[in-house]
Short mmCIF file of C-alpha atoms in Angstrom, two decimals:
data_model
loop_
_atom_site.label_atom_id
_atom_site.label_comp_id
_atom_site.label_asym_id
_atom_site.label_seq_id
_atom_site.Cartn_x
_atom_site.Cartn_y
_atom_site.Cartn_z
CA MET K 6 0.10 0.07 0.03
CA GLY K 7 2.83 2.42 0.90
CA ARG K 8 4.42 1.93 -2.48
CA GLU K 9 0.92 2.78 -4.22
CA ILE K 10 0.65 5.68 -2.33
CA ASP K 11 4.03 6.88 -3.23
CA ASN K 12 3.27 6.25 -6.89
CA ILE K 13 0.02 8.32 -6.64
CA VAL K 14 1.89 11.23 -4.88
CA GLU K 15 4.60 11.12 -7.83
CA ILE K 16 1.69 11.19 -10.40
CA LEU K 17 0.05 14.17 -8.70
CA ASN K 18 3.57 15.96 -8.45
CA PHE K 19 4.06 15.23 -12.30
CA TYR K 20 0.71 16.96 -13.18
CA LYS K 21 1.70 19.93 -10.87
CA THR K 22 4.88 20.29 -13.00
CA LEU K 23 2.76 20.32 -16.25
CA GLY K 24 0.72 23.44 -14.92
CA PHE K 25 -2.42 21.49 -13.86
CA ASN K 26 -4.16 23.27 -11.01
CA GLU K 27 -6.75 20.44 -10.66
CA LEU K 28 -6.87 16.89 -11.49
CA PRO K 29 -7.79 16.20 -15.29
CA GLN K 30 -11.15 14.82 -16.04
CA GLY K 31 -11.12 10.94 -15.86
CA PHE K 32 -7.85 10.53 -13.65
CA ILE K 33 -9.53 9.24 -10.56
CA GLN K 34 -11.62 6.74 -12.55
CA SER K 35 -8.62 5.68 -14.62
CA LEU K 36 -6.55 5.41 -11.26
CA PHE K 37 -9.04 3.27 -9.37
CA GLY K 38 -10.31 1.17 -12.28
CA GLN K 39 -13.51 3.11 -13.51
CA ASN K 40 -14.63 3.88 -16.86
CA CYS K 41 -12.52 6.95 -18.28
CA VAL K 42 -15.06 8.03 -20.65
CA SER K 43 -18.83 7.25 -20.48
CA ALA K 44 -19.47 4.11 -22.11
CA SER K 45 -21.54 0.95 -21.45
CA PRO K 46 -19.59 -0.88 -18.93
CA LEU K 47 -18.77 -4.60 -19.79
CA HIS K 48 -17.85 -7.26 -17.12
CA TYR K 49 -16.36 -10.37 -18.06
CA ASN K 50 -16.38 -13.64 -15.91
CA GLU K 51 -12.82 -14.71 -15.85
CA SER K 52 -13.79 -18.50 -15.25
CA SER K 53 -16.03 -18.70 -18.31
CA LYS K 54 -15.19 -16.18 -21.00
CA ASN K 55 -14.20 -17.28 -24.43
CA VAL K 56 -11.53 -14.70 -25.11
CA LYS K 57 -11.36 -15.66 -29.04
CA SER K 58 -15.29 -15.41 -29.26
CA LEU K 59 -15.37 -12.19 -27.51
CA MET K 60 -12.72 -10.72 -29.72
CA GLU K 61 -14.38 -11.86 -32.69
CA ILE K 62 -17.60 -10.25 -31.73
CA LEU K 63 -15.85 -7.02 -31.15
CA ASN K 64 -14.11 -7.05 -34.42
CA GLU K 65 -17.11 -7.69 -36.31
CA GLU K 66 -18.88 -4.39 -34.52
CA ILE K 67 -15.54 -2.49 -35.56
CA LYS K 68 -15.98 -3.67 -39.18
CA LYS K 69 -19.74 -2.75 -39.40
CA CYS K 70 -19.39 0.40 -37.44
CA LYS K 71 -21.04 3.66 -38.93
CA LYS K 72 -20.82 5.85 -35.79
CA CYS K 73 -18.60 8.55 -36.94
CA PRO K 74 -17.90 10.24 -40.46
CA LEU K 75 -14.72 8.38 -40.84
CA SER K 76 -16.69 5.34 -41.81
CA ASN K 77 -17.35 7.13 -45.03
CA SER K 78 -13.87 7.90 -46.23
CA ARG K 79 -11.97 4.62 -44.81
CA LYS K 80 -11.25 1.97 -47.10
CA ASN K 81 -10.90 -0.66 -44.45
CA PRO K 82 -11.66 -0.28 -40.59
CA VAL K 83 -8.60 -1.50 -38.77
CA CYS K 84 -9.05 -3.95 -36.05
CA GLY K 85 -6.22 -4.70 -33.32
CA GLU K 86 -4.28 -7.88 -34.18
CA GLY K 87 -1.88 -10.03 -32.28
CA ASN K 88 -1.97 -12.71 -29.18
CA ILE K 89 -5.26 -12.53 -27.44
CA ASN K 90 -3.66 -13.67 -24.37
CA ALA K 91 -0.87 -11.19 -24.73
CA LYS K 92 0.95 -9.91 -21.53
CA LEU K 93 2.01 -6.66 -23.69
CA MET K 94 -0.18 -4.31 -25.51
CA PHE K 95 0.74 -1.50 -27.72
CA VAL K 96 -1.79 1.19 -28.31
CA GLY K 97 -1.23 3.80 -31.13
CA GLU K 98 -3.01 6.72 -32.53
CA ALA K 99 -5.01 5.85 -35.86
CA PRO K 100 -4.45 3.83 -38.99
CA GLY K 101 -2.31 5.55 -41.87
CA VAL K 102 -2.69 5.18 -45.54
CA ASP K 103 -0.95 1.84 -45.72
CA GLU K 104 -2.94 0.50 -42.69
CA ASP K 105 -6.14 1.77 -44.26
CA LEU K 106 -5.40 -0.22 -47.75
CA GLN K 107 -4.45 -3.28 -45.98
CA GLY K 108 -6.81 -3.36 -43.11
CA ARG K 109 -4.24 -4.28 -40.47
CA PRO K 110 -2.42 -2.05 -37.60
CA PHE K 111 1.23 -0.87 -38.30
CA VAL K 112 2.07 -2.27 -41.50
CA GLY K 113 3.84 0.85 -43.08
CA GLU K 114 7.27 2.16 -42.24
CA ALA K 115 6.29 2.99 -38.77
CA GLY K 116 5.06 -0.46 -38.55
CA LYS K 117 8.52 -1.72 -39.46
CA LEU K 118 9.96 0.29 -36.59
CA LEU K 119 7.51 -1.06 -34.24
CA THR K 120 8.03 -4.51 -35.29
CA SER K 121 11.96 -4.00 -34.77
CA LEU K 122 11.26 -2.80 -31.17
CA ILE K 123 9.21 -5.55 -30.27
CA GLU K 124 11.72 -7.98 -31.40
CA LYS K 125 14.42 -6.02 -29.64
CA MET K 126 12.64 -6.53 -26.46
CA GLY K 127 12.85 -10.20 -27.09
CA PHE K 128 9.36 -10.85 -28.66
CA LYS K 129 7.82 -11.75 -31.85
CA ARG K 130 4.99 -9.45 -33.21
CA GLU K 131 2.48 -12.38 -32.93
CA ASP K 132 3.48 -12.43 -28.99
CA VAL K 133 2.05 -9.10 -28.36
CA TYR K 134 -1.22 -7.21 -29.08
CA ILE K 135 -1.19 -4.10 -31.23
CA THR K 136 -4.18 -1.91 -31.76
CA ASN K 137 -5.12 1.98 -32.35
CA THR K 138 -7.06 4.44 -30.64
CA VAL K 139 -9.13 5.22 -33.39
CA LYS K 140 -9.94 2.17 -35.86
CA CYS K 141 -10.49 4.14 -38.90
CA HIS K 142 -7.99 6.19 -41.12
CA PRO K 143 -8.42 10.19 -40.68
CA PRO K 144 -8.26 11.74 -44.04
CA MET K 145 -4.85 13.60 -44.89
CA ASN K 146 -3.37 11.90 -42.01
CA ARG K 147 -4.72 14.34 -39.66
CA ASP K 148 -4.89 13.79 -35.91
CA PRO K 149 -8.44 12.24 -34.95
CA PHE K 150 -10.85 14.66 -33.68
CA GLU K 151 -11.95 14.39 -30.20
CA SER K 152 -15.34 13.21 -31.15
CA GLU K 153 -13.91 10.33 -33.03
CA ILE K 154 -11.89 9.38 -30.16
CA SER K 155 -14.61 9.42 -27.85
CA THR K 156 -16.62 7.46 -30.31
CA CYS K 157 -14.17 4.81 -30.78
CA PHE K 158 -12.94 4.86 -27.19
CA ASP K 159 -15.56 1.95 -26.31
CA TYR K 160 -13.91 -0.49 -28.67
CA LEU K 161 -10.41 0.34 -27.14
CA LYS K 162 -11.85 -0.18 -23.75
CA ARG K 163 -13.19 -3.33 -24.34
CA GLU K 164 -10.13 -4.53 -26.24
CA ILE K 165 -8.11 -3.97 -23.03
CA GLU K 166 -10.94 -5.68 -21.15
CA ILE K 167 -10.47 -8.75 -23.11
CA ILE K 168 -6.95 -8.97 -23.55
CA SER K 169 -6.35 -8.02 -19.98
CA PRO K 170 -2.59 -7.31 -20.44
CA GLN K 171 -0.07 -6.83 -17.83
CA VAL K 172 1.46 -3.54 -19.44
CA ILE K 173 0.27 -1.20 -22.01
CA ILE K 174 2.84 0.97 -23.93
CA SER K 175 0.92 4.09 -25.35
CA LEU K 176 2.62 5.15 -28.73
CA GLY K 177 2.33 8.86 -28.83
CA LYS K 178 0.27 11.85 -27.19
CA VAL K 179 -3.28 10.66 -28.68
CA ALA K 180 -3.21 7.15 -27.24
CA THR K 181 -1.56 8.48 -23.82
CA TYR K 182 -4.13 11.22 -23.15
CA THR K 183 -6.84 8.91 -24.22
CA LEU K 184 -5.93 6.15 -21.76
CA MET K 185 -5.67 8.84 -18.92
CA GLY K 186 -9.07 10.45 -19.85
CA MET K 187 -7.81 13.73 -20.60
CA ASN K 188 -9.23 14.73 -23.99
CA GLY K 189 -8.55 18.49 -24.52
CA LYS K 190 -6.30 18.85 -21.53
CA LEU K 191 -3.25 17.63 -23.11
CA LYS K 192 -3.48 19.24 -26.63
CA ASP K 193 -0.53 21.43 -26.35
CA LEU K 194 1.66 18.82 -24.58
CA HIS K 195 4.21 17.05 -26.33
CA ILE K 196 4.79 13.51 -25.60
CA SER K 197 8.40 14.35 -24.37
CA LYS K 198 6.56 15.82 -21.34
CA LEU K 199 4.47 12.62 -20.68
CA ARG K 200 7.15 9.87 -21.37
CA GLY K 201 9.41 8.71 -18.63
CA LYS K 202 6.20 8.30 -16.24
CA VAL K 203 4.00 5.21 -15.68
CA PHE K 204 0.33 5.81 -15.33
CA PRO K 205 -2.34 3.53 -14.12
CA TYR K 206 -5.25 2.72 -16.62
CA ASN K 207 -7.73 0.28 -14.52
CA GLN K 208 -4.82 -0.69 -12.44
CA ILE K 209 -2.80 -1.53 -15.49
CA PRO K 210 0.68 0.14 -15.81
CA VAL K 211 0.49 2.42 -18.85
CA ILE K 212 4.10 3.30 -20.32
CA PRO K 213 3.82 6.37 -22.67
CA THR K 214 6.42 6.74 -25.47
CA PHE K 215 6.99 8.04 -28.98
CA HIS K 216 5.15 7.11 -31.85
CA PRO K 217 7.06 5.30 -34.40
CA ALA K 218 6.16 7.72 -37.09
CA TYR K 219 7.62 10.69 -34.80
CA LEU K 220 10.56 8.39 -34.43
CA LEU K 221 11.19 8.15 -38.02
CA ARG K 222 11.38 11.94 -38.18
CA ASN K 223 13.36 12.03 -35.10
CA LYS K 224 15.88 9.17 -35.02
CA LYS K 225 17.64 10.63 -32.00
CA ASP K 226 14.91 9.92 -29.67
CA LYS K 227 15.05 6.18 -30.45
CA TRP K 228 17.24 5.47 -27.43
CA LEU K 229 14.38 7.18 -25.18
CA THR K 230 11.84 4.90 -26.61
CA TRP K 231 14.41 1.92 -25.66
CA GLU K 232 14.48 3.13 -22.22
CA ASP K 233 10.48 3.02 -22.15
CA ALA K 234 10.59 -0.41 -23.40
CA GLN K 235 13.04 -1.58 -20.93
CA GLU K 236 10.46 -0.27 -17.88
CA ALA K 237 7.80 -2.14 -19.61
CA LEU K 238 10.01 -5.32 -19.73
CA ARG K 239 10.79 -4.77 -16.03
CA ARG K 240 7.15 -4.63 -15.18
CA LEU K 241 6.14 -7.85 -17.20
CA ARG K 242 6.08 -11.07 -14.86
#
């Protein structure tokens, strides 16, 4: 309990250094395991759930989704993929052009870099689970709108419930502030202000790091991402 309190104090002090005078919306919920964004709660019975079946149902919902205008411009919705019993989960921002064409997450140049990181950590890509905050490609590779993030969050929340990973690595600012329930609060914060800390999402450690697309443009920060990956490895049981 003492360590948990120390962790909470550290996180609160971190928010203070970022200029917050009050806790961001959703912080308490994410800290103690409640929903960060209003959505219908799902509770799975661990002794009886069929993980594969639950994921298949979820993916079918994603493929048929028409909840926001992105469904009109996308070529393919992009579901998560990988080991549904994974201990390690990666959450990115949104599909890019290559992902939209192939209907798979992280298959372009950024995907190659992510795969390289995964292998450097001692895993194969199929050992982990990879998904995005938003499941459809935003036109012109723009950042997802907050309305799109909120609409898609229920899918991400359910993915995390089904996978039940030991550790989540959030790739970039969008994934990080979504998991922390702080839409709008972190618009002007660079991921460099967030990485190096560990945040809770439903009591799962979330380790923020740079998005692979950013690292393609800023190779000097790769070593910081490797530091974050090592922190994730230390937390895996």
